[in-house]
Short mmCIF file of C-alpha atoms in Angstrom, two decimals:
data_model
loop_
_atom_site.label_atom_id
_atom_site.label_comp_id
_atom_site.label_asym_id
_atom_site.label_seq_id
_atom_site.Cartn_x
_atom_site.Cartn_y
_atom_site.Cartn_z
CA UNK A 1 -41.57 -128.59 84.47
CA UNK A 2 -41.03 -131.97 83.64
CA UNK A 3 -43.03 -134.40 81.90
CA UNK A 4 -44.58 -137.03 83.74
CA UNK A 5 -44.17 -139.92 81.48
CA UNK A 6 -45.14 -143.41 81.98
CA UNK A 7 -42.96 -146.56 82.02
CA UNK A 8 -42.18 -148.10 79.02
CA UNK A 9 -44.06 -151.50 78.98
CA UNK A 10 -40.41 -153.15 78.25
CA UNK A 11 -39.17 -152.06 81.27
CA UNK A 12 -41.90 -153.04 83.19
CA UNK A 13 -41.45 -155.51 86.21
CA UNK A 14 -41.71 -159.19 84.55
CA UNK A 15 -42.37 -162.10 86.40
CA UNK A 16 -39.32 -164.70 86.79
CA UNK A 17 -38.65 -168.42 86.36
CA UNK A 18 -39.93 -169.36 89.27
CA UNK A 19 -43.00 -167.28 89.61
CA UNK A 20 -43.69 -168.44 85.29
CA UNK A 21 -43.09 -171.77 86.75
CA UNK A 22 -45.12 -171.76 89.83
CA UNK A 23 -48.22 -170.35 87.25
CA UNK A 24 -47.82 -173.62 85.17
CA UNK A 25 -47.66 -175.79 87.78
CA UNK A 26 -51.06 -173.84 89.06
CA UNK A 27 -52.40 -174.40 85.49
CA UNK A 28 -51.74 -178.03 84.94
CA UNK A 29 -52.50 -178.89 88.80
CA UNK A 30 -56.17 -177.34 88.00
CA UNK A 31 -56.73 -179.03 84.71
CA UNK A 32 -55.93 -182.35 86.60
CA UNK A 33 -58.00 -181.48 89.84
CA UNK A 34 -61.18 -179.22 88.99
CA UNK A 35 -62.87 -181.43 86.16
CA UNK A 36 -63.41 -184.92 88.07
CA UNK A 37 -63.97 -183.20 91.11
CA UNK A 38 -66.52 -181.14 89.48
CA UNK A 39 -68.62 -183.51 87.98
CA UNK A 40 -68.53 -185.49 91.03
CA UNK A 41 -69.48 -183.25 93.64
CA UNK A 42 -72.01 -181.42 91.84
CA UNK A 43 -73.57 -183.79 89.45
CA UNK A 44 -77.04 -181.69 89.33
CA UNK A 45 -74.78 -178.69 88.42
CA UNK A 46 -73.09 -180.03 86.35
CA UNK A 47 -74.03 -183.32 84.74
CA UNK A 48 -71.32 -185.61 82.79
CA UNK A 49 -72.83 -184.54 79.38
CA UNK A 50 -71.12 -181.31 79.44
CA UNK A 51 -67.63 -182.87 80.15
CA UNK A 52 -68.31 -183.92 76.24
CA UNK A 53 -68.79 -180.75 75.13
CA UNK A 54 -65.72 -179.46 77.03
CA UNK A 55 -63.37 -181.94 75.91
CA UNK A 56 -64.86 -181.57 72.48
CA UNK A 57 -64.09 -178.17 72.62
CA UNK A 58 -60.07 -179.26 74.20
CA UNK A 59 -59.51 -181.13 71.38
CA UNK A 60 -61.07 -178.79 68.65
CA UNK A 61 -58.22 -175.73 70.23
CA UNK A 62 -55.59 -178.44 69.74
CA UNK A 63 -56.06 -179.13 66.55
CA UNK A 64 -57.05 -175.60 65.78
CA UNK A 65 -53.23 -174.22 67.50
CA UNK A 66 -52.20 -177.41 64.77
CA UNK A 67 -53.40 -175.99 61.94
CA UNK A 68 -52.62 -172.30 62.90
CA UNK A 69 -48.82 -172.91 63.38
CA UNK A 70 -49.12 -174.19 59.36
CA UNK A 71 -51.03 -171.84 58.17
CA UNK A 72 -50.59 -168.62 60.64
CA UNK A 73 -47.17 -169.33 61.54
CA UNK A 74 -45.54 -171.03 58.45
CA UNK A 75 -48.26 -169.48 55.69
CA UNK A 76 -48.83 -172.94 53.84
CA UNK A 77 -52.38 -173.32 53.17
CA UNK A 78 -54.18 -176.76 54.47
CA UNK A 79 -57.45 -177.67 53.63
CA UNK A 80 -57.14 -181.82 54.58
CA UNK A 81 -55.91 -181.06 58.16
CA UNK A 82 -58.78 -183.70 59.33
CA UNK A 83 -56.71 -186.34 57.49
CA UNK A 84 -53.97 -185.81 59.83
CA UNK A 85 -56.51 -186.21 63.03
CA UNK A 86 -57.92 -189.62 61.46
CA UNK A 87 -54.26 -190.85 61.16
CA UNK A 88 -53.88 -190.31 64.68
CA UNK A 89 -57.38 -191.51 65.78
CA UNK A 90 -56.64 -194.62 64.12
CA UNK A 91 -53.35 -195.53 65.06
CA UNK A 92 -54.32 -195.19 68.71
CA UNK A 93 -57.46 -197.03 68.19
CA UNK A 94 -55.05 -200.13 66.56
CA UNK A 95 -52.78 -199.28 69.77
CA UNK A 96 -55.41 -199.68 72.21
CA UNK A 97 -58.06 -202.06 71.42
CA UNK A 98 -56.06 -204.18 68.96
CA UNK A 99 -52.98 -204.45 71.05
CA UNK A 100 -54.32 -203.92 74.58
CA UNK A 101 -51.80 -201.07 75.16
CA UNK A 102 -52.04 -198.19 77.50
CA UNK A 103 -54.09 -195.24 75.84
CA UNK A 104 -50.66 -192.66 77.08
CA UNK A 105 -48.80 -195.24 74.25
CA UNK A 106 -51.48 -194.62 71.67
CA UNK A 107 -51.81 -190.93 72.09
CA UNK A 108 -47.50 -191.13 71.83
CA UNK A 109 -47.68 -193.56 68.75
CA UNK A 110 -50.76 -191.37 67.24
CA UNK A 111 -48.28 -187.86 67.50
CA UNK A 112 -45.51 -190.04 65.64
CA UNK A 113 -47.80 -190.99 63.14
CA UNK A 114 -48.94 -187.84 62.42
CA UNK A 115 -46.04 -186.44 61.62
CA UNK A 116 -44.64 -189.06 59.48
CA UNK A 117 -48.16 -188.41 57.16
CA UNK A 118 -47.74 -184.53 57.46
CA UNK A 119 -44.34 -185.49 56.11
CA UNK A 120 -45.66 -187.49 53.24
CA UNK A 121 -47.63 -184.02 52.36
CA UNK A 122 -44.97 -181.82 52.74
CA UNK A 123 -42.77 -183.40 50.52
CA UNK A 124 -44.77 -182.48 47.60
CA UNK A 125 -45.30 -179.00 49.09
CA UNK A 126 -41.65 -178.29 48.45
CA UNK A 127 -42.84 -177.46 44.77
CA UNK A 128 -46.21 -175.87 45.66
CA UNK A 129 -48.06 -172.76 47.17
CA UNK A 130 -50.62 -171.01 47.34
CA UNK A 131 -54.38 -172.64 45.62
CA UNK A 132 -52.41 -175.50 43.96
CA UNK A 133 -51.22 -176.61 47.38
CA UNK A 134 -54.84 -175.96 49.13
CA UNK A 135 -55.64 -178.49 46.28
CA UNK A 136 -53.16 -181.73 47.17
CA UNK A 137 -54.02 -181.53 50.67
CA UNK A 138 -57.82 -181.59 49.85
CA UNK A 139 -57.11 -184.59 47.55
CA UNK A 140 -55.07 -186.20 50.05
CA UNK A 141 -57.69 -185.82 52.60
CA UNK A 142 -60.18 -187.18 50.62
CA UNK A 143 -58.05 -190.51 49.70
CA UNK A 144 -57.71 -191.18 53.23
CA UNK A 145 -61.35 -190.87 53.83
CA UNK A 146 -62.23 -193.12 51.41
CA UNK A 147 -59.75 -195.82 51.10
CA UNK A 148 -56.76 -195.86 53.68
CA UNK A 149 -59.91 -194.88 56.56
CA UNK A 150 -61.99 -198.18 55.12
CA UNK A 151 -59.03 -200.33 55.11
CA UNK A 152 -60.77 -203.37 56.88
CA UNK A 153 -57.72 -204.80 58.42
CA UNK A 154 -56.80 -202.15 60.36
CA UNK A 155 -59.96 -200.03 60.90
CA UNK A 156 -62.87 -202.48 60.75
CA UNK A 157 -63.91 -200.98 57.65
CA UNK A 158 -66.99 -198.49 57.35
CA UNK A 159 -67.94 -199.57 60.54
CA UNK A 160 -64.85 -198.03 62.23
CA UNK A 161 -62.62 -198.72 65.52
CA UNK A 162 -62.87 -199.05 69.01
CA UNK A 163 -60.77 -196.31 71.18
CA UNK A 164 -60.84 -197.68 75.01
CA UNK A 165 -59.72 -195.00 77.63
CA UNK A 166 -57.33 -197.77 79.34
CA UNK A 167 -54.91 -196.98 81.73
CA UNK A 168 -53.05 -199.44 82.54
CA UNK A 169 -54.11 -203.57 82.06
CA UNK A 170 -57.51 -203.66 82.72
CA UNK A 171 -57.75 -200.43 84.55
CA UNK A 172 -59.79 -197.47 83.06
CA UNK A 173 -61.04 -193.78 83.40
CA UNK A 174 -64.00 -193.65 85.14
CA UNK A 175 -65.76 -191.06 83.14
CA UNK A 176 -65.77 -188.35 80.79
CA UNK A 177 -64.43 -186.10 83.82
CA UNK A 178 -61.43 -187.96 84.06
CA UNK A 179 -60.99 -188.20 80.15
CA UNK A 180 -61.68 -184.08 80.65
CA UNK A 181 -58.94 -183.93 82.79
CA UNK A 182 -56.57 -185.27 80.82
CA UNK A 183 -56.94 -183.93 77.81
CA UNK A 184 -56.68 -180.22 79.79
CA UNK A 185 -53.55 -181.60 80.55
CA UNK A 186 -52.82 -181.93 76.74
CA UNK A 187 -54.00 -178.88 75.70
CA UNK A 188 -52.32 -176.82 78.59
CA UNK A 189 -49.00 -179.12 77.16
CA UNK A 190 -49.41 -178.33 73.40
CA UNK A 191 -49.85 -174.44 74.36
CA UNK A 192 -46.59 -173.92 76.11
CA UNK A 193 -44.84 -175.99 73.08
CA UNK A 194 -46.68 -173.64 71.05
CA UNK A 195 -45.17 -170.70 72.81
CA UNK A 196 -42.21 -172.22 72.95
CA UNK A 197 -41.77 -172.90 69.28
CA UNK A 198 -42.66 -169.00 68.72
CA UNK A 199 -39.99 -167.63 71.21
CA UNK A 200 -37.16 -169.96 69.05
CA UNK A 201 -35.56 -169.37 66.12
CA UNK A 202 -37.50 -172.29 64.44
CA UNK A 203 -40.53 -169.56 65.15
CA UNK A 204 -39.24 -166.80 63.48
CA UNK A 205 -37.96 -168.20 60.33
CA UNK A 206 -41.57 -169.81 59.80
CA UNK A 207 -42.85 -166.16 60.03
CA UNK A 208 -39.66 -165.63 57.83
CA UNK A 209 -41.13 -168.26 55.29
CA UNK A 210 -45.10 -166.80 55.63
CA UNK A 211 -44.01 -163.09 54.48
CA UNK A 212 -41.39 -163.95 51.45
CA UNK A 213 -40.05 -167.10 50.61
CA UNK A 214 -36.96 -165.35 48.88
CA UNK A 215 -36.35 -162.67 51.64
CA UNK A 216 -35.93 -165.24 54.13
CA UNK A 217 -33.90 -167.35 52.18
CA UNK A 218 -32.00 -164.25 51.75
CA UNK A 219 -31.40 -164.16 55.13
CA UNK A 220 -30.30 -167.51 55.59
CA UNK A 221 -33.22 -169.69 55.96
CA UNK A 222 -32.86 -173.27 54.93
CA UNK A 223 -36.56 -172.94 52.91
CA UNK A 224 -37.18 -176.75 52.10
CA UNK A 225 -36.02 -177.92 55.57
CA UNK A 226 -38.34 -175.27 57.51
CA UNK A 227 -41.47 -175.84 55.59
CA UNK A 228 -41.22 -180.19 56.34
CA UNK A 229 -40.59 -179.08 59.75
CA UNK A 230 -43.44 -176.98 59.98
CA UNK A 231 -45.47 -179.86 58.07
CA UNK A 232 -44.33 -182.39 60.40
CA UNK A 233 -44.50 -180.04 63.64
CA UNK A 234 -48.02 -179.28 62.91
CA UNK A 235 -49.32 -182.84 61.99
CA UNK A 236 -47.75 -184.41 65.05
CA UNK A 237 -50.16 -181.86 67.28
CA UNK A 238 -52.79 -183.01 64.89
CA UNK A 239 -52.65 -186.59 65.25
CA UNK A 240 -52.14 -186.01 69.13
CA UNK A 241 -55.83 -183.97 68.88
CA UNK A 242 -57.60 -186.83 67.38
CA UNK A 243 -56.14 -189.55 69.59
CA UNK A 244 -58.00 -187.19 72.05
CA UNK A 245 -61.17 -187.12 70.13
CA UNK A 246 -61.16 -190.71 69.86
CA UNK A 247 -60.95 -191.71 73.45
CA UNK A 248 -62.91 -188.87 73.92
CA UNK A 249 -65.86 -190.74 71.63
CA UNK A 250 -64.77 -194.00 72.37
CA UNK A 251 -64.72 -195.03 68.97
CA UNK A 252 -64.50 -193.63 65.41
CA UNK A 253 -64.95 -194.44 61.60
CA UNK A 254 -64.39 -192.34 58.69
CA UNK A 255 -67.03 -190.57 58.67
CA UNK A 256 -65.92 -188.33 61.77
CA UNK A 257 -63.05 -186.94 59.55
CA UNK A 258 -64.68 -185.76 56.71
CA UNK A 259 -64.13 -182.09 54.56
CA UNK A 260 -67.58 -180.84 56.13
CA UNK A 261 -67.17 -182.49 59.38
CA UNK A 262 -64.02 -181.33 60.38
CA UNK A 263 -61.60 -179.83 58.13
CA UNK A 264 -63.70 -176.81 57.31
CA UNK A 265 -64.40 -176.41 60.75
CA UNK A 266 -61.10 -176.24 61.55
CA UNK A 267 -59.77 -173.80 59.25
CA UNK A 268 -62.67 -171.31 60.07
CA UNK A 269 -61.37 -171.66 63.98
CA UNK A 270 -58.09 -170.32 62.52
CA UNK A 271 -59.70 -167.64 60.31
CA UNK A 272 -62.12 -166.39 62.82
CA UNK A 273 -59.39 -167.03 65.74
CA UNK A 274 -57.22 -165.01 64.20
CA UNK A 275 -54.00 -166.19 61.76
CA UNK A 276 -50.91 -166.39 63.99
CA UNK A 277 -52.66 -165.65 66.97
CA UNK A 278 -52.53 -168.73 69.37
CA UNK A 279 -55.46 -167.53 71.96
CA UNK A 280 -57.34 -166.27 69.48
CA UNK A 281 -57.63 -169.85 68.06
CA UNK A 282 -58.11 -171.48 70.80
CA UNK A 283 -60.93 -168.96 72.15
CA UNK A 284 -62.77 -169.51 68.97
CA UNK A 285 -62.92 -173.41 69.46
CA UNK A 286 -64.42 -172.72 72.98
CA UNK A 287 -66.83 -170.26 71.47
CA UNK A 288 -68.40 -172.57 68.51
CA UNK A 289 -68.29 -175.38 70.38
CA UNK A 290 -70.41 -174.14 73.26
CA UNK A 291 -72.56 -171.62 71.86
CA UNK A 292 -74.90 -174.42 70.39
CA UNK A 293 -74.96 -176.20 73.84
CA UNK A 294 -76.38 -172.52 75.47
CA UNK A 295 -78.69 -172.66 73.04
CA UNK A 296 -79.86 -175.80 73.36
CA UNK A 297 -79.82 -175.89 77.37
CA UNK A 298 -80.54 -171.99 78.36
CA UNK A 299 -84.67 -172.08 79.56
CA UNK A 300 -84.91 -168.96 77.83
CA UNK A 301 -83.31 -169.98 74.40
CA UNK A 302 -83.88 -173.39 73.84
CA UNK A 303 -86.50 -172.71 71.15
CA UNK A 304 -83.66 -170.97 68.98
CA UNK A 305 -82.08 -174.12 68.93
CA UNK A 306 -80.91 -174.83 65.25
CA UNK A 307 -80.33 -171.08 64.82
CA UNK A 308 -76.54 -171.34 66.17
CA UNK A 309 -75.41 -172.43 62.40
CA UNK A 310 -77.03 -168.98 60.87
CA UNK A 311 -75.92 -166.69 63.63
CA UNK A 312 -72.42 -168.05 63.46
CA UNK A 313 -72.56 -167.84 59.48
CA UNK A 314 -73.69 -163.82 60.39
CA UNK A 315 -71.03 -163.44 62.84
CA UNK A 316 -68.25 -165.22 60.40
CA UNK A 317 -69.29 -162.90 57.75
CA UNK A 318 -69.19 -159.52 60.11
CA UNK A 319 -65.97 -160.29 61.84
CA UNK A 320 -64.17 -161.03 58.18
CA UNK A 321 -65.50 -157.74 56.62
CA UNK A 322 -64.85 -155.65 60.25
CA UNK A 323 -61.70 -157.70 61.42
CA UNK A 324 -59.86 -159.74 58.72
CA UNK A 325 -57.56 -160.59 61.65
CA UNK A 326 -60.06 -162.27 63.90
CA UNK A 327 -60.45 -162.60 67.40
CA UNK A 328 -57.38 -161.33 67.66
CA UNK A 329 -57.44 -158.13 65.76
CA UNK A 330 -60.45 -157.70 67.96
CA UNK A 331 -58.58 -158.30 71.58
CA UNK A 332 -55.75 -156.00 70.34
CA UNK A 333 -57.94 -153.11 69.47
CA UNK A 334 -59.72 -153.18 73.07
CA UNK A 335 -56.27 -153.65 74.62
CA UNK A 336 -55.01 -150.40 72.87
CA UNK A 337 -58.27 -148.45 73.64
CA UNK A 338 -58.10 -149.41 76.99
CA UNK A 339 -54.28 -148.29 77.26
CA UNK A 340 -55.09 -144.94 75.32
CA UNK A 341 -57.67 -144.16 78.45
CA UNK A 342 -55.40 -144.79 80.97
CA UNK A 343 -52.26 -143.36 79.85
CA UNK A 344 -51.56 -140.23 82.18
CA UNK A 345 -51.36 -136.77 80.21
CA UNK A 346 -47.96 -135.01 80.18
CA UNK A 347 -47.61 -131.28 80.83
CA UNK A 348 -44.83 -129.61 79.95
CA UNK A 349 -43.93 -126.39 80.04
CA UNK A 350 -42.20 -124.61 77.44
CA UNK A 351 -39.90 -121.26 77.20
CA UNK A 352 -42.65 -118.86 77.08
CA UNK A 353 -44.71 -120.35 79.83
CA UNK A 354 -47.78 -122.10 77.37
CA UNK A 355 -48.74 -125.17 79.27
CA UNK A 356 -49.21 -127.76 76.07
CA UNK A 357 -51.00 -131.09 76.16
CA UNK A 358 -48.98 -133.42 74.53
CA UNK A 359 -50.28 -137.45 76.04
CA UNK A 360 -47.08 -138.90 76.94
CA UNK A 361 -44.78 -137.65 74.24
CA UNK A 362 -42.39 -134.31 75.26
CA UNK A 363 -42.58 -131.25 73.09
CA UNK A 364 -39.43 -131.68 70.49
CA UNK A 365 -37.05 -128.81 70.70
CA UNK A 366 -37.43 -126.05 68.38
CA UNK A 367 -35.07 -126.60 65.56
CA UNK A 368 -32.71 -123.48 63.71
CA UNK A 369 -33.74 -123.30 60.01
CA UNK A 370 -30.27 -124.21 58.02
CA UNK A 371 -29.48 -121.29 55.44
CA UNK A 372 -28.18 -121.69 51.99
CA UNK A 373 -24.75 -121.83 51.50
CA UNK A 374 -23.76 -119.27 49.20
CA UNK A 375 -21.30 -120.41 45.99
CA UNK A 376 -21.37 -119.82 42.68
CA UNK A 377 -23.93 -119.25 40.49
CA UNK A 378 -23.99 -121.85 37.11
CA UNK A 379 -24.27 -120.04 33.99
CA UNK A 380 -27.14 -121.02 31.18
CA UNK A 381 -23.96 -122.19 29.11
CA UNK A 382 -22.90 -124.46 31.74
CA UNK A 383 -26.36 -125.96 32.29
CA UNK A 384 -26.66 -126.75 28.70
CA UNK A 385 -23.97 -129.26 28.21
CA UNK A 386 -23.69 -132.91 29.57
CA UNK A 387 -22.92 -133.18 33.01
CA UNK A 388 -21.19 -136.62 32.74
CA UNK A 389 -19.30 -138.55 29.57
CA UNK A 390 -17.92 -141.71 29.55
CA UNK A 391 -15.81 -143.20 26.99
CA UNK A 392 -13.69 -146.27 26.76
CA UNK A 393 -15.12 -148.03 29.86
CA UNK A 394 -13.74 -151.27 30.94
CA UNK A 395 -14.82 -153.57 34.12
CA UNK A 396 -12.94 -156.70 34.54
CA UNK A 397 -13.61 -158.93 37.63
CA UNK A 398 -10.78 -161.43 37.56
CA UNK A 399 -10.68 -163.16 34.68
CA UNK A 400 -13.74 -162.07 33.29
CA UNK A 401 -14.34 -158.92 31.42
CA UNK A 402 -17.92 -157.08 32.28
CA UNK A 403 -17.86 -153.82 30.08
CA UNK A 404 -15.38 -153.27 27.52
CA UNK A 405 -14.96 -150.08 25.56
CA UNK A 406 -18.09 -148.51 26.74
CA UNK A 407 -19.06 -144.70 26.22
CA UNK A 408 -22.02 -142.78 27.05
CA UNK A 409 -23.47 -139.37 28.22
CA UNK A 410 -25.62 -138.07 30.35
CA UNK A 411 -27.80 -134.88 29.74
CA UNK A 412 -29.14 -132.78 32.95
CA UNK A 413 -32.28 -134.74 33.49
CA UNK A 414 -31.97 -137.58 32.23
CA UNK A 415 -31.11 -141.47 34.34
CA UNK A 416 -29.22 -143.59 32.45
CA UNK A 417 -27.76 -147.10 32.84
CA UNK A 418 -26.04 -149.92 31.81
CA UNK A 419 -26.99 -153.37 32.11
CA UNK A 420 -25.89 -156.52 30.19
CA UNK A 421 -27.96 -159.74 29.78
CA UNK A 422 -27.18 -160.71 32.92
CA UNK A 423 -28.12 -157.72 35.00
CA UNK A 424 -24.22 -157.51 35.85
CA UNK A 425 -22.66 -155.50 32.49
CA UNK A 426 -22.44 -154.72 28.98
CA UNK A 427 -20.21 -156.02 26.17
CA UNK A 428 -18.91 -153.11 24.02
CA UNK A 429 -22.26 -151.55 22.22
#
């Protein structure tokens, strides 16, 4: 009897262009639609106070999918993303409420900006790894906050700058619905150029760069030029997500882009997300941003407010010693349980009729043992001497002479080699 086996997922039926296409249009057109008309036609449901949260929690997955094609992706370590975020605040602040520009123009100029700093960092990264380049970007995010971030000129000084959610002229967003709705928009955006960097080649050779620097230069990876364009790459997104929280707060000082504030934050979303994994990330933002808001808000649970910082310290701790990989070591494991039930069970039937449970792999065919060839038997004379002798060796490769006279023997048993100063050959011993 034949096994019954099940379709390999690869040759599954995949959706096309059109029918991907048609999805994304469905996505964006509900990230535009469903927030403003929300908040407006159910304002006791839901009042305008959680369109805060839930753009808080937008812009916290952008910058978190940021960070994680750095540090997931490309493996270089950041600890001063939040420097890269104020850059971007900033220079759309300047944009719109020093120039009276459009807030689209300052979120563009803010994702320039942001990757001309990221460059700045990755310059130096060129010639570190590991600790020693978790160090420069914490001192580089710590000179921003206190000097570049108090520069009075450009950012009013301690006191901060003005991010107006202007349209067009003297035409603004309503309310935080429509400033939800657009930064959906954003996030739905920066997701499918996520997925779209990871499907490239650029993709692969930053996975390339996070395993072994030298294997992928090996095979052909420009090193230097991938890990600036993963710098840059990722700092652009970053000063994109805080042009979002800017307009999303309506002003900022330096003080929102501190370590504690937000670079720590940031890099736990990516730890606890799940390196390299982009929903993992972004389901983690979602998840510590709005777990203190059930607390504080659910009838039943708003006396445990204050206790969201120690159950997510628990829950930090528990899913690093259970799942290193994060939310997305946990989503993979359910996925394959979840397969494992509902993969049929082959029978087959072998010669002898014995009906064998085997899931969905077939019973391999019984094999014929190989015999020995027979030949001739060594004697204990032959066994004693050397089984290889060299003398008078010479190697030349062109010009250049490698070995040169060389002898040697080798014993049964023994490994022996030959290699010069160079790894290459051996002048004459």
């Amino acid at each position: 009897m034949s096994p019954a086996l099940p379709v390999p997922r690869e040759q599954a039926a995949r959706p096309g262009p059109w029918a991907r296409r048609a999805n994304i249009a469905l996505v964006l057109l509900t990230a535009v639609v469903l927030p403003p008309l929300t908040f407006r036609a159910m304002p006791a449901w839901f009042p305008e106070s959680y369109a805060q949260v839930l753009g808080t929690a937008a812009v916290l997955a952008v910058a978190a999918i940021s960070l994680n094609l750095l540090m997931g992706y490309a493996g270089q370590i950041s600890l001063g993303h939040a420097a890269l975020l104020g850059a971007g605040a900033f220079t759309s602040g300047v944009v719109t409420s020093q120039l009276g520009l459009s807030m689209f123009i300052g979120l563009a100029a803010a994702t320039v900006v942001g990757g001309l700093v990221a460059l700045a960092i990755g310059v130096p990264a060129l010639r570190l790894r590991g600790l020693y380049l978790a160090i420069v970007t914490l001192a580089f995010a710590v000179a921003m906050e206190t000097s570049v971030f108090r520069w009075r000129q450009l950012t009013h000084g301690s006191v901060g700058i003005e991010l107006p959610p202007r349209i067009l002229g003297e035409n603004y967003f309503a309310g935080p619905s429509d400033i939800l709705a657009v930064l959906l928009v954003l996030l739905v955006l920066v997701w499918l150029l996520d997925v779209n960097v990871t499907r490239t080649r650029l993709g692969r050779a930053f996975k390339a760069l996070r395993e072994s620097e030298p294997v992928a230069q090996a095979f052909g990876v420009n090193v230097s030029r991938h890990k600036l364009l993963a710098f840059v790459l990722s700092g652009a997104i970053a000063g994109l997500a805080g042009a979002m929280l800017g307009h999303l707060s309506l002003a900022v000082n330096n003080e929102v882009f501190g370590f504690e504030r937000l670079s720590l934050p940031i890099v736990l979303l990516v730890v606890v997300g799940g390196l390299g994994s982009r929903p993992g990330v972004v389901i983690a933002a979602f998840a510590f941003t709005l777990f203190p808001q059930l607390l504080a808000n659910a009838p039943y649970l708003s006396s445990y407010h204050g206790w969201d910082i120690v159950v997510g310290a628990v829950l930090f701790i528990y899913t690093i010693a259970r799942h290193p990989g994060g939310f997305a070591e946990i989503i993979a494991e359910a996925r394959e349980r979840r397969r494992a039930r509902k993969a049929p069970i082959a029978v087959v039937e072998d010669e002898d009729d014995d009906i064998s449970e085997l899931g969905h792999v077939p019973r391999l065919p019984v094999m014929p043992r190989p015999e020995r060839a027979a030949g001739p038997v060594a004697t204990t004379e032959q066994l004693a001497g050397p089984i290889l002798e060299v003398s008078d060796l010479t190697v030349r490769f062109g010009g250049l002479t490698a070995v040169d006279g060389a002898a040697l023997q080798v014993d049964r048993g023994q490994i022996v080699g030959l290699i010069g100063p160079n790894g290459a050959g051996s002048p004459r011993p």
